């Protein structure tokens, strides 16, 4: 199987070499994130009415089910959420959450120079996040499967978690199995459904890539495998390719975004976490209705 894949890859690389100046590809990805954690927390929150829960679940569907387009060539790519009609107006807290769940902006990855940039709108202020691409320590597996007619191989990696991406939130683990009555009472006083969620430091990712398209690109910030990544699963979010077009008739200009205040990923994460804390305090101060508005800067 590896020999066959290597032969196909060699043929494709020869094709790319002959068409290096014009080669381009396009892939469509469907991203779905499990909302079980959030639904469970809302169900146990006495300040969330049935109407509020319904509205929040509708908002979460828009946040956690997205379609993305990846346009790529041999060295770079742009990854952008498919534009769609806006739904009913959301409160400030919900709009903030939507901006922190992988959507919005154009993600540019340059695998040759090993950097990425993305323009982000955070509560009315534009940022241009630019940083180095993390070198993912992929473990190559022998398992294979077919996705969309392409033969794919499995790879896994343990990667650091983006602290500004709320899709990574998990249930907070209670390590003290013999919690005292005081701790239990303190826990019951919590009314914010996010109080019992935490952000892990790392996660295990499973990817499926095809050597039949030997470019080391993929969805989101995933890259570095000897073939286009067609599926990624981190245990909560699944990103699956539904369509691939090689050398489309209409070419897309693959260039880095330029608008927004230049900022590193670490600085952007710190700003996002600060706004999240302000949102939680405002949420609690208004009795859990989440209707406050936020601004960043002047």
PDB file of C-alpha atoms in Angstrom, residues 155-255:
ATOM      1  CA  UNK A 155      -1.655  10.269  11.923  1.00  0.00           C
ATOM      2  CA  UNK A 156      -1.939  11.408  15.539  1.00  0.00           C
ATOM      3  CA  UNK A 157      -0.384  14.196  17.567  1.00  0.00           C
ATOM      4  CA  UNK A 158      -0.582  15.831  20.985  1.00  0.00           C
ATOM      5  CA  UNK A 159      -0.881  19.579  20.453  1.00  0.00           C
ATOM      6  CA  UNK A 160      -1.199  22.659  22.688  1.00  0.00           C
ATOM      7  CA  UNK A 161      -4.689  24.128  22.976  1.00  0.00           C
ATOM      8  CA  UNK A 162      -5.544  27.627  21.800  1.00  0.00           C
ATOM      9  CA  UNK A 163      -6.743  29.402  24.941  1.00  0.00           C
ATOM     10  CA  UNK A 164      -8.911  31.780  22.874  1.00  0.00           C
ATOM     11  CA  UNK A 165     -10.892  29.039  21.097  1.00  0.00           C
ATOM     12  CA  UNK A 166     -13.943  28.186  23.203  1.00  0.00           C
ATOM     13  CA  UNK A 167     -14.498  24.945  21.269  1.00  0.00           C
ATOM     14  CA  UNK A 168     -11.773  23.526  23.526  1.00  0.00           C
ATOM     15  CA  UNK A 169     -13.713  24.000  26.774  1.00  0.00           C
ATOM     16  CA  UNK A 170     -14.197  20.816  28.796  1.00  0.00           C
ATOM     17  CA  UNK A 171     -15.986  19.878  32.022  1.00  0.00           C
ATOM     18  CA  UNK A 172     -13.921  20.800  35.065  1.00  0.00           C
ATOM     19  CA  UNK A 173     -12.636  17.662  36.774  1.00  0.00           C
ATOM     20  CA  UNK A 174     -13.316  17.298  40.493  1.00  0.00           C
ATOM     21  CA  UNK A 175     -10.169  15.622  41.805  1.00  0.00           C
ATOM     22  CA  UNK A 176     -11.405  15.719  45.397  1.00  0.00           C
ATOM     23  CA  UNK A 177     -13.856  12.810  45.647  1.00  0.00           C
ATOM     24  CA  UNK A 178     -14.372  13.528  49.344  1.00  0.00           C
ATOM     25  CA  UNK A 179     -15.478  17.134  48.955  1.00  0.00           C
ATOM     26  CA  UNK A 180     -16.688  18.698  52.186  1.00  0.00           C
ATOM     27  CA  UNK A 181     -20.193  20.059  52.697  1.00  0.00           C
ATOM     28  CA  UNK A 182     -18.757  23.586  52.477  1.00  0.00           C
ATOM     29  CA  UNK A 183     -17.265  22.864  49.042  1.00  0.00           C
ATOM     30  CA  UNK A 184     -20.543  21.341  47.892  1.00  0.00           C
ATOM     31  CA  UNK A 185     -22.468  24.385  49.102  1.00  0.00           C
ATOM     32  CA  UNK A 186     -19.999  26.703  47.347  1.00  0.00           C
ATOM     33  CA  UNK A 187     -20.426  24.719  44.134  1.00  0.00           C
ATOM     34  CA  UNK A 188     -24.225  25.013  44.346  1.00  0.00           C
ATOM     35  CA  UNK A 189     -23.927  28.799  44.607  1.00  0.00           C
ATOM     36  CA  UNK A 190     -22.424  28.980  41.124  1.00  0.00           C
ATOM     37  CA  UNK A 191     -25.016  30.196  38.656  1.00  0.00           C
ATOM     38  CA  UNK A 192     -22.900  30.809  35.547  1.00  0.00           C
ATOM     39  CA  UNK A 193     -23.002  27.706  33.312  1.00  0.00           C
ATOM     40  CA  UNK A 194     -19.346  28.336  32.374  1.00  0.00           C
ATOM     41  CA  UNK A 195     -18.139  28.139  35.999  1.00  0.00           C
ATOM     42  CA  UNK A 196     -17.659  24.368  35.776  1.00  0.00           C
ATOM     43  CA  UNK A 197     -15.890  24.423  32.422  1.00  0.00           C
ATOM     44  CA  UNK A 198     -12.137  24.651  32.004  1.00  0.00           C
ATOM     45  CA  UNK A 199      -9.629  25.022  29.190  1.00  0.00           C
ATOM     46  CA  UNK A 200      -7.166  22.102  28.920  1.00  0.00           C
ATOM     47  CA  UNK A 201      -3.531  22.759  28.057  1.00  0.00           C
ATOM     48  CA  UNK A 202      -3.270  20.138  25.302  1.00  0.00           C
ATOM     49  CA  UNK A 203      -5.346  17.687  23.293  1.00  0.00           C
ATOM     50  CA  UNK A 204      -4.912  14.558  21.185  1.00  0.00           C
ATOM     51  CA  UNK A 205      -5.654  15.033  17.487  1.00  0.00           C
ATOM     52  CA  UNK A 206      -6.297  12.350  14.890  1.00  0.00           C
ATOM     53  CA  UNK A 207      -5.820  13.321  11.243  1.00  0.00           C
ATOM     54  CA  UNK A 208      -6.393  11.515   7.957  1.00  0.00           C
ATOM     55  CA  UNK A 209      -4.269  12.638   5.021  1.00  0.00           C
ATOM     56  CA  UNK A 210      -3.953  11.558   1.401  1.00  0.00           C
ATOM     57  CA  UNK A 211      -0.538  11.184  -0.297  1.00  0.00           C
ATOM     58  CA  UNK A 212      -2.477  11.319  -3.570  1.00  0.00           C
ATOM     59  CA  UNK A 213      -2.475  15.110  -3.113  1.00  0.00           C
ATOM     60  CA  UNK A 214       1.098  15.613  -1.768  1.00  0.00           C
ATOM     61  CA  UNK A 215       0.855  19.128  -0.361  1.00  0.00           C
ATOM     62  CA  UNK A 216       1.396  19.540   3.387  1.00  0.00           C
ATOM     63  CA  UNK A 217      -1.715  21.642   3.923  1.00  0.00           C
ATOM     64  CA  UNK A 218      -4.915  21.076   5.873  1.00  0.00           C
ATOM     65  CA  UNK A 219      -7.888  22.800   7.514  1.00  0.00           C
ATOM     66  CA  UNK A 220      -7.535  25.356  10.308  1.00  0.00           C
ATOM     67  CA  UNK A 221      -3.921  25.438  11.591  1.00  0.00           C
ATOM     68  CA  UNK A 222      -3.253  21.794  10.800  1.00  0.00           C
ATOM     69  CA  UNK A 223      -0.392  21.046   8.412  1.00  0.00           C
ATOM     70  CA  UNK A 224       2.887  19.156   8.071  1.00  0.00           C
ATOM     71  CA  UNK A 225       1.793  15.758   6.729  1.00  0.00           C
ATOM     72  CA  UNK A 226       2.902  14.289   3.373  1.00  0.00           C
ATOM     73  CA  UNK A 227      -0.488  14.860   1.823  1.00  0.00           C
ATOM     74  CA  UNK A 228      -3.577  17.043   2.093  1.00  0.00           C
ATOM     75  CA  UNK A 229      -5.389  16.511   5.416  1.00  0.00           C
ATOM     76  CA  UNK A 230      -8.989  15.516   4.687  1.00  0.00           C
ATOM     77  CA  UNK A 231     -10.233  14.929   8.240  1.00  0.00           C
ATOM     78  CA  UNK A 232      -9.302  16.066  11.751  1.00  0.00           C
ATOM     79  CA  UNK A 233     -10.851  14.906  15.041  1.00  0.00           C
ATOM     80  CA  UNK A 234      -9.751  16.317  18.403  1.00  0.00           C
ATOM     81  CA  UNK A 235     -12.363  14.496  20.489  1.00  0.00           C
ATOM     82  CA  UNK A 236     -14.839  17.375  20.431  1.00  0.00           C
ATOM     83  CA  UNK A 237     -14.583  18.964  16.980  1.00  0.00           C
ATOM     84  CA  UNK A 238     -14.596  17.003  13.711  1.00  0.00           C
ATOM     85  CA  UNK A 239     -13.506  18.745  10.497  1.00  0.00           C
ATOM     86  CA  UNK A 240     -14.312  16.626   7.424  1.00  0.00           C
ATOM     87  CA  UNK A 241     -13.565  17.403   3.778  1.00  0.00           C
ATOM     88  CA  UNK A 242     -16.648  17.073   1.567  1.00  0.00           C
ATOM     89  CA  UNK A 243     -15.198  18.211  -1.767  1.00  0.00           C
ATOM     90  CA  UNK A 244     -11.823  18.647  -3.491  1.00  0.00           C
ATOM     91  CA  UNK A 245     -11.189  20.450  -6.772  1.00  0.00           C
ATOM     92  CA  UNK A 246      -7.705  20.497  -8.276  1.00  0.00           C
ATOM     93  CA  UNK A 247      -6.813  23.365 -10.587  1.00  0.00           C
ATOM     94  CA  UNK A 248     -10.270  25.002 -10.517  1.00  0.00           C
ATOM     95  CA  UNK A 249     -11.167  27.128 -13.518  1.00  0.00           C
ATOM     96  CA  UNK A 250     -11.516  30.203 -11.309  1.00  0.00           C
ATOM     97  CA  UNK A 251      -8.300  30.915  -9.424  1.00  0.00           C
ATOM     98  CA  UNK A 252      -8.282  32.457  -5.948  1.00  0.00           C
ATOM     99  CA  UNK A 253      -5.646  34.952  -4.879  1.00  0.00           C
ATOM    100  CA  UNK A 254      -3.810  33.352  -1.985  1.00  0.00           C
ATOM    101  CA  UNK A 255      -2.368  36.160   0.088  1.00  0.00           C
TER     102      UNK A 255
END
